[in-house]
Every structure is written in C-alpha cells, then in structure tokens.
Tab-separated table of C-alpha atoms and ligand atoms in Angstrom:
chain	number	residue	atom	x	y	z
O	1	MET	CA	10.924	-51.975	61.487
O	2	ALA	CA	12.979	-52.971	58.477
O	3	ARG	CA	16.526	-51.926	57.666
O	4	VAL	CA	16.545	-49.375	54.885
O	5	ALA	CA	19.558	-48.081	52.976
O	6	LEU	CA	19.408	-44.584	51.524
O	7	THR	CA	22.169	-43.767	49.047
O	8	ARG	CA	22.273	-39.978	49.579
O	9	ILE	CA	21.187	-37.365	52.086
O	10	LEU	CA	17.695	-36.305	50.984
O	11	PRO	CA	16.635	-33.136	52.800
O	12	PHE	CA	12.913	-33.642	52.264
O	13	PRO	CA	10.082	-34.111	54.819
O	14	ALA	CA	9.191	-37.538	53.386
O	15	ILE	CA	12.427	-38.968	54.763
O	16	ASP	CA	11.283	-38.147	58.324
O	17	ARG	CA	8.182	-40.200	57.603
O	18	LEU	CA	10.396	-43.095	56.477
O	19	ARG	CA	12.489	-42.827	59.633
O	20	GLU	CA	9.358	-43.074	61.795
O	21	VAL	CA	8.590	-46.555	60.509
O	22	HIS	CA	11.957	-47.988	59.456
O	23	ASP	CA	15.560	-48.078	60.544
O	24	VAL	CA	17.305	-45.870	57.955
O	25	THR	CA	21.035	-45.890	57.211
O	26	VAL	CA	22.219	-43.062	54.969
O	27	TRP	CA	25.320	-42.763	52.793
O	28	GLU	CA	26.422	-39.333	54.006
O	29	GLY	CA	28.757	-38.450	51.137
O	30	PRO	CA	28.069	-35.490	48.851
O	31	GLU	CA	28.586	-37.794	45.876
O	32	PRO	CA	27.156	-41.238	45.101
O	33	PRO	CA	28.642	-44.145	47.057
O	34	PRO	CA	31.441	-45.887	45.156
O	35	GLU	CA	30.700	-49.506	44.188
O	36	ASP	CA	32.293	-51.031	47.314
O	37	ALA	CA	30.539	-48.622	49.638
O	38	LEU	CA	27.201	-49.251	47.944
O	39	ARG	CA	27.694	-52.996	48.331
O	40	GLU	CA	28.476	-52.507	52.012
O	41	LEU	CA	25.443	-50.218	52.443
O	42	VAL	CA	23.005	-52.820	51.068
O	43	ARG	CA	24.556	-55.870	52.761
O	44	ASP	CA	21.891	-56.114	55.499
O	45	ALA	CA	19.268	-53.908	53.898
O	46	GLU	CA	15.685	-55.033	53.319
O	47	GLY	CA	14.744	-51.800	51.587
O	48	LEU	CA	16.790	-49.583	49.275
O	49	LEU	CA	16.021	-45.993	48.313
O	50	CYS	CA	18.430	-45.165	45.499
O	51	LEU	CA	19.130	-42.461	42.928
O	52	LEU	CA	19.631	-42.568	39.169
O	53	THR	CA	23.363	-42.245	39.821
O	54	ASP	CA	23.453	-45.628	41.598
O	55	ARG	CA	24.002	-48.698	39.483
O	56	ILE	CA	21.741	-51.426	40.849
O	57	ASP	CA	22.784	-54.459	38.818
O	58	GLY	CA	22.806	-58.238	39.279
O	59	PRO	CA	26.030	-58.402	41.339
O	60	LEU	CA	24.800	-55.610	43.628
O	61	LEU	CA	21.545	-57.504	44.200
O	62	GLU	CA	23.559	-60.625	44.997
O	63	ALA	CA	25.385	-58.617	47.646
O	64	ALA	CA	22.020	-57.773	49.237
O	65	PRO	CA	20.479	-61.133	50.154
O	66	ARG	CA	17.779	-59.651	52.414
O	67	LEU	CA	16.622	-56.989	49.957
O	68	ARG	CA	12.865	-57.089	49.279
O	69	ALA	CA	11.988	-53.595	48.008
O	70	ILE	CA	13.784	-51.020	45.842
O	71	SER	CA	12.610	-47.467	45.288
O	72	ASN	CA	14.340	-45.358	42.649
O	73	LEU	CA	14.063	-41.577	43.027
O	74	ALA	CA	13.489	-41.075	39.303
O	75	VAL	CA	11.018	-41.815	36.575
O	76	GLY	CA	13.760	-43.506	34.518
O	77	THR	CA	14.924	-46.885	35.786
O	78	ASP	CA	17.746	-47.649	33.352
O	79	ASN	CA	20.168	-47.633	36.335
O	80	VAL	CA	18.363	-50.654	37.803
O	81	ASP	CA	18.514	-54.163	36.348
O	82	LEU	CA	14.750	-54.662	36.401
O	83	GLU	CA	14.980	-58.239	35.124
O	84	ALA	CA	17.366	-59.254	37.880
O	85	ALA	CA	15.126	-57.604	40.487
O	86	THR	CA	12.042	-59.316	39.065
O	87	ALA	CA	13.850	-62.660	39.078
O	88	ARG	CA	14.458	-62.141	42.809
O	89	GLY	CA	10.821	-61.095	43.312
O	90	ILE	CA	11.884	-57.597	44.345
O	91	PRO	CA	9.473	-54.810	43.364
O	92	VAL	CA	11.113	-51.658	41.987
O	93	GLY	CA	9.362	-48.327	42.422
O	94	SER	CA	9.770	-45.181	40.301
O	95	THR	CA	8.415	-41.617	40.405
O	96	PRO	CA	6.383	-40.846	37.270
O	97	ASP	CA	3.869	-38.002	36.805
O	98	VAL	CA	5.095	-35.739	39.618
O	99	LEU	CA	8.035	-34.532	37.512
O	100	THR	CA	6.276	-34.305	34.161
O	101	ASP	CA	5.624	-30.562	34.160
O	102	ALA	CA	8.995	-29.549	35.606
O	103	THR	CA	10.820	-31.668	33.020
O	104	ALA	CA	8.643	-30.405	30.170
O	105	ASP	CA	9.294	-26.812	31.324
O	106	LEU	CA	13.034	-27.458	31.225
O	107	ALA	CA	12.820	-29.026	27.762
O	108	PHE	CA	10.973	-25.953	26.549
O	109	ALA	CA	13.400	-23.602	28.276
O	110	LEU	CA	16.254	-25.364	26.469
O	111	LEU	CA	14.389	-25.176	23.172
O	112	LEU	CA	13.863	-21.428	23.547
O	113	ALA	CA	17.397	-20.783	24.791
O	114	SER	CA	18.898	-22.702	21.864
O	115	ALA	CA	16.576	-21.076	19.316
O	116	ARG	CA	17.300	-17.546	20.526
O	117	ARG	CA	21.028	-18.113	21.226
O	118	LEU	CA	20.597	-16.834	24.777
O	119	LEU	CA	23.924	-18.107	26.090
O	120	PRO	CA	26.217	-16.351	23.571
O	121	ALA	CA	24.087	-13.209	23.804
O	122	SER	CA	24.348	-13.181	27.607
O	123	ARG	CA	28.095	-13.875	27.441
O	124	ALA	CA	28.503	-10.967	25.029
O	125	VAL	CA	26.827	-8.571	27.485
O	126	ARG	CA	29.166	-9.637	30.295
O	127	ALA	CA	32.143	-9.249	27.942
O	128	GLY	CA	31.176	-5.612	27.268
O	129	GLU	CA	30.232	-6.341	23.652
O	130	TRP	CA	26.772	-4.727	23.868
O	131	VAL	CA	27.602	-1.382	22.315
O	132	THR	CA	24.324	-0.625	20.573
O	133	TRP	CA	21.081	-2.198	19.385
O	134	GLU	CA	22.185	-4.584	16.670
O	135	PRO	CA	20.052	-5.005	13.553
O	136	ALA	CA	21.745	-8.202	12.389
O	137	ARG	CA	23.619	-9.685	15.331
O	138	TRP	CA	22.578	-12.368	17.852
O	139	LEU	CA	19.880	-13.478	15.469
O	140	GLY	CA	18.167	-16.733	16.359
O	141	ASP	CA	15.471	-18.939	14.944
O	142	GLU	CA	11.733	-18.264	15.062
O	143	VAL	CA	9.745	-20.592	17.316
O	144	THR	CA	6.205	-19.542	16.376
O	145	GLY	CA	5.096	-21.510	13.339
O	146	ALA	CA	8.082	-23.886	13.516
O	147	THR	CA	7.674	-27.663	13.626
O	148	LEU	CA	8.522	-29.552	16.807
O	149	GLY	CA	9.225	-33.277	16.518
O	150	ILE	CA	8.552	-35.173	19.735
O	151	VAL	CA	10.480	-38.448	19.838
O	152	GLY	CA	8.556	-40.480	22.415
O	153	PRO	CA	5.166	-38.850	23.034
O	154	GLY	CA	4.677	-40.296	26.529
O	155	ARG	CA	3.801	-38.274	29.616
O	156	ILE	CA	6.669	-35.782	29.315
O	157	GLY	CA	6.672	-35.682	25.518
O	158	ARG	CA	2.961	-34.822	25.490
O	159	ALA	CA	3.497	-32.121	28.120
O	160	VAL	CA	6.182	-30.554	25.896
O	161	ALA	CA	3.743	-30.759	22.955
O	162	ARG	CA	1.106	-28.850	24.975
O	163	ARG	CA	3.610	-26.089	25.666
O	164	ALA	CA	4.568	-25.990	21.984
O	165	GLU	CA	0.940	-25.578	20.950
O	166	GLY	CA	0.753	-22.507	23.185
O	167	PHE	CA	3.709	-21.113	21.259
O	168	GLY	CA	1.949	-21.627	17.926
O	169	MET	CA	4.186	-24.493	16.858
O	170	ARG	CA	3.185	-27.407	14.661
O	171	VAL	CA	3.785	-30.639	16.570
O	172	ILE	CA	4.596	-34.011	15.034
O	173	ASP	CA	5.529	-37.158	16.941
O	174	SER	CA	7.286	-40.466	16.497
O	175	LYS	CA	4.136	-42.460	17.190
O	176	ALA	CA	2.378	-40.953	14.202
O	177	MET	CA	5.311	-41.054	11.744
O	178	GLU	CA	8.642	-42.759	11.102
O	179	LEU	CA	11.604	-41.255	12.950
O	180	ASP	CA	13.421	-40.496	9.681
O	181	GLU	CA	10.472	-38.501	8.389
O	182	LEU	CA	10.128	-36.648	11.698
O	183	LEU	CA	13.817	-35.726	11.657
O	184	GLU	CA	13.523	-34.410	8.104
O	185	GLN	CA	10.480	-32.246	8.865
O	186	ALA	CA	11.274	-30.893	12.342
O	187	ASP	CA	12.824	-27.525	13.142
O	188	PHE	CA	13.202	-28.705	16.753
O	189	VAL	CA	13.577	-32.317	17.888
O	190	SER	CA	12.945	-33.184	21.541
O	191	LEU	CA	13.820	-36.634	22.935
O	192	HIS	CA	11.531	-38.363	25.447
O	193	VAL	CA	12.072	-42.094	25.007
O	194	PRO	CA	13.431	-44.274	27.815
O	195	LEU	CA	16.989	-45.554	27.456
O	196	THR	CA	16.989	-49.216	26.394
O	197	ASP	CA	19.207	-51.362	24.164
O	198	ASP	CA	16.951	-50.310	21.271
O	199	THR	CA	17.166	-46.560	21.905
O	200	ARG	CA	20.892	-46.281	22.701
O	201	HIS	CA	22.381	-43.929	20.056
O	202	LEU	CA	18.948	-43.510	18.482
O	203	ILE	CA	20.295	-40.146	17.345
O	204	ASP	CA	23.464	-41.202	15.555
O	205	ALA	CA	25.355	-39.716	12.616
O	206	GLY	CA	22.704	-40.954	10.169
O	207	ALA	CA	19.854	-39.457	12.200
O	208	LEU	CA	21.678	-36.138	12.581
O	209	ALA	CA	22.310	-36.053	8.843
O	210	ARG	CA	18.554	-36.217	8.243
O	211	MET	CA	17.921	-33.114	10.362
O	212	LYS	CA	17.654	-29.698	8.741
O	213	PRO	CA	20.866	-27.640	8.910
O	214	THR	CA	18.910	-25.104	10.977
O	215	ALA	CA	17.288	-27.640	13.336
O	216	HIS	CA	17.877	-27.816	17.082
O	217	LEU	CA	18.128	-31.016	19.127
O	218	VAL	CA	16.879	-30.998	22.738
O	219	ASN	CA	17.620	-33.942	25.030
O	220	THR	CA	16.070	-34.144	28.490
O	221	GLY	CA	15.808	-37.957	28.375
O	222	ARG	CA	19.064	-39.843	28.840
O	223	GLY	CA	22.524	-38.992	27.505
O	224	PRO	CA	23.186	-42.250	25.640
O	225	LEU	CA	20.153	-41.649	23.398
O	226	VAL	CA	22.567	-39.465	21.415
O	227	ASP	CA	25.887	-40.446	19.866
O	228	GLN	CA	27.831	-37.508	21.288
O	229	ASP	CA	30.799	-37.856	18.908
O	230	ALA	CA	28.385	-37.612	15.994
O	231	LEU	CA	26.636	-34.666	17.652
O	232	ALA	CA	29.920	-32.827	18.188
O	233	ALA	CA	30.843	-33.448	14.540
O	234	ALA	CA	27.443	-32.178	13.329
O	235	LEU	CA	27.708	-29.011	15.431
O	236	HIS	CA	31.280	-28.322	14.282
O	237	ALA	CA	30.285	-28.888	10.652
O	238	GLY	CA	27.125	-26.804	11.045
O	239	THR	CA	24.932	-29.564	9.670
O	240	ILE	CA	22.449	-28.896	12.478
O	241	GLY	CA	21.661	-25.521	14.016
O	242	GLY	CA	22.152	-26.239	17.700
O	243	ALA	CA	21.728	-28.659	20.568
O	244	ALA	CA	20.619	-28.273	24.161
O	245	LEU	CA	21.270	-31.126	26.546
O	246	ASP	CA	20.117	-31.733	30.102
O	247	VAL	CA	21.627	-35.216	30.004
O	248	THR	CA	24.971	-36.452	28.731
O	249	ASP	CA	27.090	-39.584	28.535
O	250	PRO	CA	28.835	-39.799	30.928
O	251	GLU	CA	27.347	-37.771	33.742
O	252	PRO	CA	28.857	-35.616	34.928
O	253	LEU	CA	30.437	-34.497	31.666
O	254	PRO	CA	34.065	-33.622	32.481
O	255	ALA	CA	34.801	-29.908	32.001
O	256	ASP	CA	37.449	-30.816	29.390
O	257	HIS	CA	35.169	-33.169	27.418
O	258	PRO	CA	35.554	-32.517	23.642
O	259	LEU	CA	31.771	-32.152	23.229
O	260	LEU	CA	31.952	-28.896	25.197
O	261	GLU	CA	34.112	-27.380	22.455
O	262	ALA	CA	31.257	-27.679	19.951
O	263	PRO	CA	29.531	-24.452	18.898
O	264	ASN	CA	25.828	-23.735	19.424
O	265	LEU	CA	25.640	-26.133	22.344
O	266	ILE	CA	23.993	-25.697	25.731
O	267	VAL	CA	24.598	-28.259	28.469
O	268	VAL	CA	22.959	-28.150	31.896
O	269	PRO	CA	23.609	-30.670	34.690
O	270	HIS	CA	20.556	-33.001	34.569
O	271	VAL	CA	18.139	-30.556	36.198
O	272	GLY	CA	14.876	-31.554	34.462
O	273	SER	CA	13.048	-32.289	37.706
O	274	ALA	CA	15.000	-29.805	39.821
O	275	THR	CA	12.335	-27.607	41.369
O	276	HIS	CA	11.719	-27.517	45.120
O	277	ALA	CA	8.134	-28.751	44.772
O	278	THR	CA	8.911	-31.508	42.273
O	279	ARG	CA	11.823	-32.964	44.222
O	280	GLU	CA	9.662	-32.996	47.387
O	281	ARG	CA	6.921	-34.829	45.504
O	282	MET	CA	9.435	-37.310	44.085
O	283	ALA	CA	10.805	-38.025	47.555
O	284	ALA	CA	7.264	-38.514	48.904
O	285	MET	CA	6.443	-40.931	46.102
O	286	ALA	CA	9.715	-42.811	46.529
O	287	VAL	CA	9.011	-43.196	50.257
O	288	ASP	CA	5.426	-44.339	49.568
O	289	ASN	CA	6.771	-46.949	47.130
O	290	LEU	CA	9.346	-48.215	49.603
O	291	ILE	CA	6.987	-48.404	52.573
O	292	ALA	CA	4.415	-50.268	50.468
O	293	GLY	CA	7.055	-52.693	49.178
O	294	LEU	CA	8.329	-53.449	52.670
O	295	ASP	CA	4.732	-53.986	53.838
O	296	GLY	CA	4.261	-56.505	51.034
O	297	ALA	CA	1.610	-54.212	49.516
O	298	PRO	CA	1.352	-53.141	45.861
O	299	LEU	CA	3.650	-50.207	45.090
O	300	PRO	CA	1.825	-47.010	44.055
O	301	HIS	CA	4.248	-46.853	41.087
O	302	ARG	CA	5.983	-50.072	40.216
O	303	ALA	CA	8.394	-50.248	37.289
O	304	ASN	CA	8.917	-54.013	37.025
O	305	GLY	CA	7.084	-57.327	37.084
L	401	GLV	C1	15.321	-38.018	35.811
L	401	GLV	O1	16.054	-38.043	34.879
L	401	GLV	C2	14.415	-39.069	36.140
L	401	GLV	O2	14.440	-40.122	35.484
L	401	GLV	O3	13.643	-38.884	37.081
C-alpha cells in the first residue's frame, strides 16, 4: 500500500477502487487546496491524483521527496511542470479520449448558442419582452453553409469538425492552412490547441483583427490562448460578431471582471467534460494511471517522458 494524496473529494466509484489498494488522504475542501496545504498534502505522498486547478510545479515536487506517480484528472497538463516531473523520473498520467465527445458537444453548443444569440433571447423572455413574433428581432447568424475554422485539429478538434459536417458546414483547419488565412475565411473559429509558451495569446489583437466582423470565436481549450483584453475590445468595437468561452484567464473569472461587460459574449464555467458519464470515465482512467505508476508499470495514458 502506498500513500496517495487526492486534492479534492471525487464522488466516483473509481476512488473506492483506489482506496482498496492504497492509503488515500483527501483534501476535503470544496475548493482547491491553497499552496501551503497542497505542499503539506504531498509531503509524504508516493502518489498524487490532482486536478487542473492544482499547480504542480518544481517547488511543489521538491516538497514531495517520495512522490513517484502523478495522475492529472484532465486531458490538458499545462498545470503540471512535465519537465520537472520527467527530470525526477515521475510519470504523469492524463485522461485523453474519454472526454472528447463531451467537450466537442459543448464546443458545438457554444457555437450554436453564440450564432443564434440564445442568451439575450432567453433573457428577453424572462424580462417580459416577448410580446409577439418578431420578424426582425433576435436575428442570429446562419450555421448551415458557414465555414468553421478548427485551430488544432487533434482529437477534440476533429470531433467538433464531424459535428460541423452534420450541420452542413464547410470545415477548414490550422494543419491544412496558415492561421491567418483560416481566421480570414472562417465564420466560426474554435480553439483546440494545448496551452504552451507558443500558444499563449495565440488569439491576440492582430488575430482578432483578421476575423470577419460577423465571426464567432469559441474557446473550449484553455483561457490564456486568448488575449482577453483584446477580445473585450473587439467585442465592444463590434469587429467580431461574438465569443463563447468555456475557459478564461483567470479561472474562475471574477463576477466583476471587465470582460463580462462585453456584448455578444457567453461564458460558462469550464464545463467541457462535465457529464456524469465522462467524469466517471475520467476518474477511472486517472485511477488506472495512478495504480499503474505506483506499480512501476507503464501508464495507460502518460503525458511525459
Ligand atoms: C479539461 O479542460 C481537461 O483538460 O480535461
């Protein structure tokens, strides 16, 4: 039995399986452990099951001298210093594939909601503004026949493309053409690249300026892919048609953040993988990764080394 630290209560059956074979200590708080508490949690841990909200960097690894396996409950691993973990010989697991469809569904839901202005229309109904059928009010943008630009046609990007084909869209992607050209041609742009030093603020003021004034930006990747000040400016100026974000920088986005004053903007709280079935599958995969790592066996899904 190895000592395992779990950074949040995870109410999924896979955690019972983990408890059967290892000695699990859980951070019981409703929010992520603060830095000091996280350091304390990992002090004696050999295994760590963490979330994308936990920053697992070099100093944290130094505070965990016995650590020999990390499992991140996410497909993205930008919260983990993979190089530092590799240098220590610690395998890091992630949870690809099992969340592809749920995340692609959410990206498409955001695309449709932004195109058809669902939020203002719904708000208007609740405000008693629906007085008759309106010939020229609450008009949105047509999806059928429009061009979708997929930035990062990996697993999730391709799954979004498949959905778009079902909606009669033309799909272009950043593997087949330069980003600038994609931004100029697309009516909808959906981001699916991992967050790295190279992709931080990939969508900056210059990129936004290339988009059509009617185009919508959808981000279900990571918040820092987009320069939010530039996005707010573009939405206020009406130089793009709308934006729908599942991810922001920072997360959570404070309720008084200036971005939330921008028009034609939808923000949801990082729920791409948030279905019952997907989160159960992610937990199962994260537990499989951790158990394998602690056994010294190859991880089913390893993100480093
Ligand atoms: C969610 O954002 C994930 O990376 O799994």
